[in-house]
CSV table of C-alpha atoms in Angstrom, one decimal:
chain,number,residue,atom,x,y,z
G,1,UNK,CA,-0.8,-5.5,2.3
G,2,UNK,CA,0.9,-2.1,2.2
G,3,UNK,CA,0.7,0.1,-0.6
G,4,UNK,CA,4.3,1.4,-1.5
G,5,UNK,CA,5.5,3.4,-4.3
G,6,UNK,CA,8.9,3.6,-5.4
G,7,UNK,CA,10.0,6.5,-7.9
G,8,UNK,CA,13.3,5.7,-8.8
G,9,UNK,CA,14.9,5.2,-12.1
G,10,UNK,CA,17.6,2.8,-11.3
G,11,UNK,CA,16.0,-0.3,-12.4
G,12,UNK,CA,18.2,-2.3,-10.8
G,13,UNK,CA,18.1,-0.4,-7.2
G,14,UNK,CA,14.3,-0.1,-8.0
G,15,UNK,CA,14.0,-4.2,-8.3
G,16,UNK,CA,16.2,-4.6,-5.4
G,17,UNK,CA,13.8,-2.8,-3.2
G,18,UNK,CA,10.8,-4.3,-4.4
G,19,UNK,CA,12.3,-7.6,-3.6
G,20,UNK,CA,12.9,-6.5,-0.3
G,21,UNK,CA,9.6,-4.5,0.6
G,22,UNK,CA,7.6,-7.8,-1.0
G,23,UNK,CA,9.3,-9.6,2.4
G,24,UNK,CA,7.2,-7.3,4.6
G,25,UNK,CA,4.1,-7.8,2.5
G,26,UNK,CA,4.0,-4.7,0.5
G,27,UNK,CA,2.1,-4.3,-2.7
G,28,UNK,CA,5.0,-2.5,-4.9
G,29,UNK,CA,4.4,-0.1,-7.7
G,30,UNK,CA,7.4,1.3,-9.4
G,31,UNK,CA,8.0,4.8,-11.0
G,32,UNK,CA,10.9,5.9,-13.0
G,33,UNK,CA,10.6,9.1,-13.5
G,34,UNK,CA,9.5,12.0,-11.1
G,35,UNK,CA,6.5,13.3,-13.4
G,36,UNK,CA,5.2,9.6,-13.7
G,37,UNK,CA,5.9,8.8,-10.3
G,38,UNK,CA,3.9,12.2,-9.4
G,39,UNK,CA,0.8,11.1,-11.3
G,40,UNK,CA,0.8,8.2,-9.5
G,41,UNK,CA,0.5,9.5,-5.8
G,42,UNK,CA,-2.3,11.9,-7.3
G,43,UNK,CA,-4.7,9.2,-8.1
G,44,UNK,CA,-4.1,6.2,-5.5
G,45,UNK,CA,-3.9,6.2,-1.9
G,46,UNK,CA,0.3,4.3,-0.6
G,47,UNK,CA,1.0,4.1,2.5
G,48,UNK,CA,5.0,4.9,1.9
G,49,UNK,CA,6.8,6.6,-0.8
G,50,UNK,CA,10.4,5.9,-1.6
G,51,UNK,CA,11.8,8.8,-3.5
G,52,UNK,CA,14.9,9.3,-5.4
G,53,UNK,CA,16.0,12.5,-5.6
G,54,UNK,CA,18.1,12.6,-9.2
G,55,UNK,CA,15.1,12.1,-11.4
G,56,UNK,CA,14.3,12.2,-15.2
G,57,UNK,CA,11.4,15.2,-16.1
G,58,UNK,CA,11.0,16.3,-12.5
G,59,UNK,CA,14.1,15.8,-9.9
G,60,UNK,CA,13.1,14.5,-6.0
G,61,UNK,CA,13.0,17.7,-4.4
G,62,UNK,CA,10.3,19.0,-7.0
G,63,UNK,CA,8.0,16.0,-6.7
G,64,UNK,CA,8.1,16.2,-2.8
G,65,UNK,CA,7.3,19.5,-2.7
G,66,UNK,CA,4.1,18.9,-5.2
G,67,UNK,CA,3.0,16.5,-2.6
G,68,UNK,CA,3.2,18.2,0.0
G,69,UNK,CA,1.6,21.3,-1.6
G,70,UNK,CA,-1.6,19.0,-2.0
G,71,UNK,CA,-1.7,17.9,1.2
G,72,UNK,CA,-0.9,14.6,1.0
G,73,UNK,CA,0.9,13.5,4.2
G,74,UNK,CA,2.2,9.8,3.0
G,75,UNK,CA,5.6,8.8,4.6
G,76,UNK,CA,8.4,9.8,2.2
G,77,UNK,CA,11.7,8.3,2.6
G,78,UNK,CA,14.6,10.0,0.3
G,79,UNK,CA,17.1,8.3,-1.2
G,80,UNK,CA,20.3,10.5,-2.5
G,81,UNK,CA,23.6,9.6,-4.1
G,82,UNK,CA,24.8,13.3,-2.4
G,83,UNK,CA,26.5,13.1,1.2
G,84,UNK,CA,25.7,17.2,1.3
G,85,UNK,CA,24.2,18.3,4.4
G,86,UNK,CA,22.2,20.9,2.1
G,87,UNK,CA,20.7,18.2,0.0
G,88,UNK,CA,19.3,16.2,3.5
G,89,UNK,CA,18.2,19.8,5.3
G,90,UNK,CA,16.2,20.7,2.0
G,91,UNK,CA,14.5,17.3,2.1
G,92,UNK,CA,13.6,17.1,5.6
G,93,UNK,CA,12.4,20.8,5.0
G,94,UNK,CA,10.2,20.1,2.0
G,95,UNK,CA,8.3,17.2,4.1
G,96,UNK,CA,10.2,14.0,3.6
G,97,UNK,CA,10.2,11.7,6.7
G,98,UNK,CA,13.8,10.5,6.0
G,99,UNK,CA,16.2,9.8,4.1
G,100,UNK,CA,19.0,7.4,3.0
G,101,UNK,CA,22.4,8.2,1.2
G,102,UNK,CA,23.1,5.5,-1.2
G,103,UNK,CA,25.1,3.4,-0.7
G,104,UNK,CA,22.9,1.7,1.7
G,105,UNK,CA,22.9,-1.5,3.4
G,106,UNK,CA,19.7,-3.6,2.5
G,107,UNK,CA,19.3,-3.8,6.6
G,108,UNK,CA,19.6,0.2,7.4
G,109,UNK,CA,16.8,0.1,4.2
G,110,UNK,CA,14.7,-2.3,6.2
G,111,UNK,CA,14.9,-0.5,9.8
G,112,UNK,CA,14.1,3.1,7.9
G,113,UNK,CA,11.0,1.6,6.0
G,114,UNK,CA,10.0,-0.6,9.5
G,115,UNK,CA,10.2,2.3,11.8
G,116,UNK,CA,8.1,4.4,8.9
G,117,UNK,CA,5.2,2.2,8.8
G,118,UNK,CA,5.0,2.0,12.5
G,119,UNK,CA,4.8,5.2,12.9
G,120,UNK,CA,1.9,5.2,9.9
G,121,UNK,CA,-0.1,2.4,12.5
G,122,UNK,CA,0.7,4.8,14.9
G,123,UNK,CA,-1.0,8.0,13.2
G,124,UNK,CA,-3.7,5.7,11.9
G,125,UNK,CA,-4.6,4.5,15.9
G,126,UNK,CA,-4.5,8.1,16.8
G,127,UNK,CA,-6.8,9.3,14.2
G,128,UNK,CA,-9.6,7.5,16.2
G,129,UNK,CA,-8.9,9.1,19.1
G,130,UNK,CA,-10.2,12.7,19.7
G,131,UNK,CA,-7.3,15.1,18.9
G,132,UNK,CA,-7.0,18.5,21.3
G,133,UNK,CA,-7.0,21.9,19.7
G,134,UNK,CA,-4.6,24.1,21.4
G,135,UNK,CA,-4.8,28.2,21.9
G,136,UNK,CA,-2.0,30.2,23.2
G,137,UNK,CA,-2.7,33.6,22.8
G,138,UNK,CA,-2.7,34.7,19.3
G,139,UNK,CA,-1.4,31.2,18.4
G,140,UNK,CA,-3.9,28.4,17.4
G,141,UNK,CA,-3.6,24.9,16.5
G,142,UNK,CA,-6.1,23.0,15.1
G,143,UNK,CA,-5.3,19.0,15.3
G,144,UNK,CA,-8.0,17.6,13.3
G,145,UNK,CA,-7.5,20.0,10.3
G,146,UNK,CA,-3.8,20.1,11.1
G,147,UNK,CA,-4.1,23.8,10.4
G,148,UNK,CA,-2.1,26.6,12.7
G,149,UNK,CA,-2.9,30.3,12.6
G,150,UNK,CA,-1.1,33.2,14.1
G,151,UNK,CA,-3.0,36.1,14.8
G,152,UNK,CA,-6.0,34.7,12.3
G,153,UNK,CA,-3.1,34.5,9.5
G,154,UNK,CA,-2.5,30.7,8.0
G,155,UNK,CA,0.7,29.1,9.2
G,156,UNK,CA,2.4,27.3,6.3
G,157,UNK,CA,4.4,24.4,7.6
G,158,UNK,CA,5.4,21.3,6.6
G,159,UNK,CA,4.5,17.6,7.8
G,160,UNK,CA,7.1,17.4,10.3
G,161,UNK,CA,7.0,21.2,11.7
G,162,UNK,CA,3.3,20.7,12.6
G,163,UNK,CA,4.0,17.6,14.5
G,164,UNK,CA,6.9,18.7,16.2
G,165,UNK,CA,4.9,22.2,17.3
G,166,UNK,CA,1.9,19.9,18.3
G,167,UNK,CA,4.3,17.4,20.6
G,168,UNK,CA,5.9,20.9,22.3
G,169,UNK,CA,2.4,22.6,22.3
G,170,UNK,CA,0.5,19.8,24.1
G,171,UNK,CA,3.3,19.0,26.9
G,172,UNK,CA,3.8,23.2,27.7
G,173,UNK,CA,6.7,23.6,30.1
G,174,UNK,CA,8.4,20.0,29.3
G,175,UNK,CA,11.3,19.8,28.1
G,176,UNK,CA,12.3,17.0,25.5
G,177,UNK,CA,15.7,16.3,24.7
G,178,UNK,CA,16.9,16.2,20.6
G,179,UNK,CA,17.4,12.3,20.8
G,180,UNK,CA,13.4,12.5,22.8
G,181,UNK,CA,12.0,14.2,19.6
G,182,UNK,CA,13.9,12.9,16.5
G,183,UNK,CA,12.8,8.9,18.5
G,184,UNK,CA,9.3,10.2,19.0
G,185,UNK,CA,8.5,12.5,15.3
G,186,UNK,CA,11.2,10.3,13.1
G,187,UNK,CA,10.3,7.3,14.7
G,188,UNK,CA,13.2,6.1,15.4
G,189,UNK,CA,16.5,7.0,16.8
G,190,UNK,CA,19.2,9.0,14.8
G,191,UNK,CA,22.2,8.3,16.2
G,192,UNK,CA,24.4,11.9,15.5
G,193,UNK,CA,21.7,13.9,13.5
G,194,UNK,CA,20.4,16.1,16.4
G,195,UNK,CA,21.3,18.8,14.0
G,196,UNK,CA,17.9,17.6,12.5
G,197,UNK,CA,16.1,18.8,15.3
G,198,UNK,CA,17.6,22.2,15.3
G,199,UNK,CA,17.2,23.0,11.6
G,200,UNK,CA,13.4,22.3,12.3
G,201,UNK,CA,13.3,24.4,15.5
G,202,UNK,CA,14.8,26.8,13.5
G,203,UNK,CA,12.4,27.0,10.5
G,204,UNK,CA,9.3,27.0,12.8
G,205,UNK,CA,10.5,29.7,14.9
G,206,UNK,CA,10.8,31.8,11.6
G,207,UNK,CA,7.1,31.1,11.2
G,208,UNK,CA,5.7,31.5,14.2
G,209,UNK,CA,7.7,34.0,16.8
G,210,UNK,CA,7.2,37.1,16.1
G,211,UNK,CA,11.0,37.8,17.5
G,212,UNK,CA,13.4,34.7,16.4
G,213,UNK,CA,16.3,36.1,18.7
G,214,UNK,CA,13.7,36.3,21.5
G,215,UNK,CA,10.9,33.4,21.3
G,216,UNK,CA,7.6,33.8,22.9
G,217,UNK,CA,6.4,30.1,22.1
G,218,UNK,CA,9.4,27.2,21.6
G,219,UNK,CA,11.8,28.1,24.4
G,220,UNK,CA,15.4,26.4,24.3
G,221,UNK,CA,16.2,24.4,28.1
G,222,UNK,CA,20.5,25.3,27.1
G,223,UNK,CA,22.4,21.8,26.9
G,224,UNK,CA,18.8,19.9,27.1
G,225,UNK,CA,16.8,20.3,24.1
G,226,UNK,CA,13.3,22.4,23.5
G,227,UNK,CA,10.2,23.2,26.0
G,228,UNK,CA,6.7,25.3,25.1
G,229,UNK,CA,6.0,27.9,26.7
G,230,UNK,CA,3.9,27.1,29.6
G,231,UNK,CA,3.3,30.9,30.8
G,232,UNK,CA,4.4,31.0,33.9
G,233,UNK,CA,8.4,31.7,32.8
């Protein structure tokens, strides 16, 4: 069975999820408070988080950054009362793998959480392959340890930012399409939300080129999507 954790202090969402997730054989634990809910993911092992963001003691944003911080890459879907685009950039940002603004349909909750644990099998078939380090000049990526350096400095970035440099950085010269790379990192398609795409382009670039308005590594294909460098431009 799966291992889910929900942290949200709406008992009555919090019960209808766990009715829900029980129908695709997870093993629930419930959280409703962000402090709580944060203790929990430091001493067992889930294989999907579900994350409110207005918490008692320690609000969403807080307790997903904390994660992240240690290095714990479990799946984090967001769910948020706010329709701001702010409040679903910052999320993304801080490492969540998605997001839903309530109110959601129960279905659109099933499709987020079935597309999320495929792409968790999918992580967990790859981890027995053999994973290829990458050097580009002063630029290093390091699969196994998911670790990037510039010029021997640590690159900070996030969950989603390493997987989307990695995708780019093992393909150089091909260009993916937005729709290509939110279907293939987000696992699933998001209809409208391009924009996603962009804001993480964006936020990597500021970490690893050392001129934004003129970028050495991600290169932009105009009305396509993104390519890596492959040297020869």
């Amino acid at each position: 069975m799966r291992k889910v954790l929900i942290i949200e202090d709406d008992k009555e969402i919090s019960n209808l999820l766990e009715i829900h997730l029980a129908d695709l054989d997870c093993d629930v634990t419930k959280s409703f408070d962000g402090l709580s809910g944060l203790n929990y993911v430091k001493t067992t092992s889930y294989d999907m988080i579900i994350l409110d963001i207005m918490l008692p003691e320690m609000d969403g944003f807080d307790v997903c950054r904390e994660i992240r911080k240690k290095e714990i890459y479990t799946p984090i879907l967001m769910l948020t009362s706010k329709s701001e685009e702010f409040d679903k950039v910052l999320g993304l940002e801080l490492g969540a793998d998605d997001y839903l603004t309530k109110p959601f349909s129960v279905r659109e909750f099933i499709a987020r959480v079935k597309a999320i644990l495929r792409r968790v099998d999918a992580l967990k078939n790859s981890d027995k392959e053999v994973l290829k380090d990458y050097e580009y000049g002063e630029l290093i990526i390091e699969a196994s340890k998911r670790k990037v350096t510039l010029s021997k400095n640590r690159i900070e970035l996030t969950a989603k930012e390493f997987d989307l440099l990695y995708l780019l950085a093992s393909h150089p010269g091909k260009t993916f399409t937005r729709e290509s790379l939110l279907n293939t990192i987000w696992g699933y398609r998001f209809n409208g939300y391009e924009h996603t795409v962009n804001s993480h382009i964006n936020r990597l670039r500021t970490k690893i080129e050392p001129d934004v308005s003129n970028p050495k590594y991600i290169l932009t294909t105009w009305g396509v999507g993104y390519r890596f460098n492959d040297h020869s431009e």
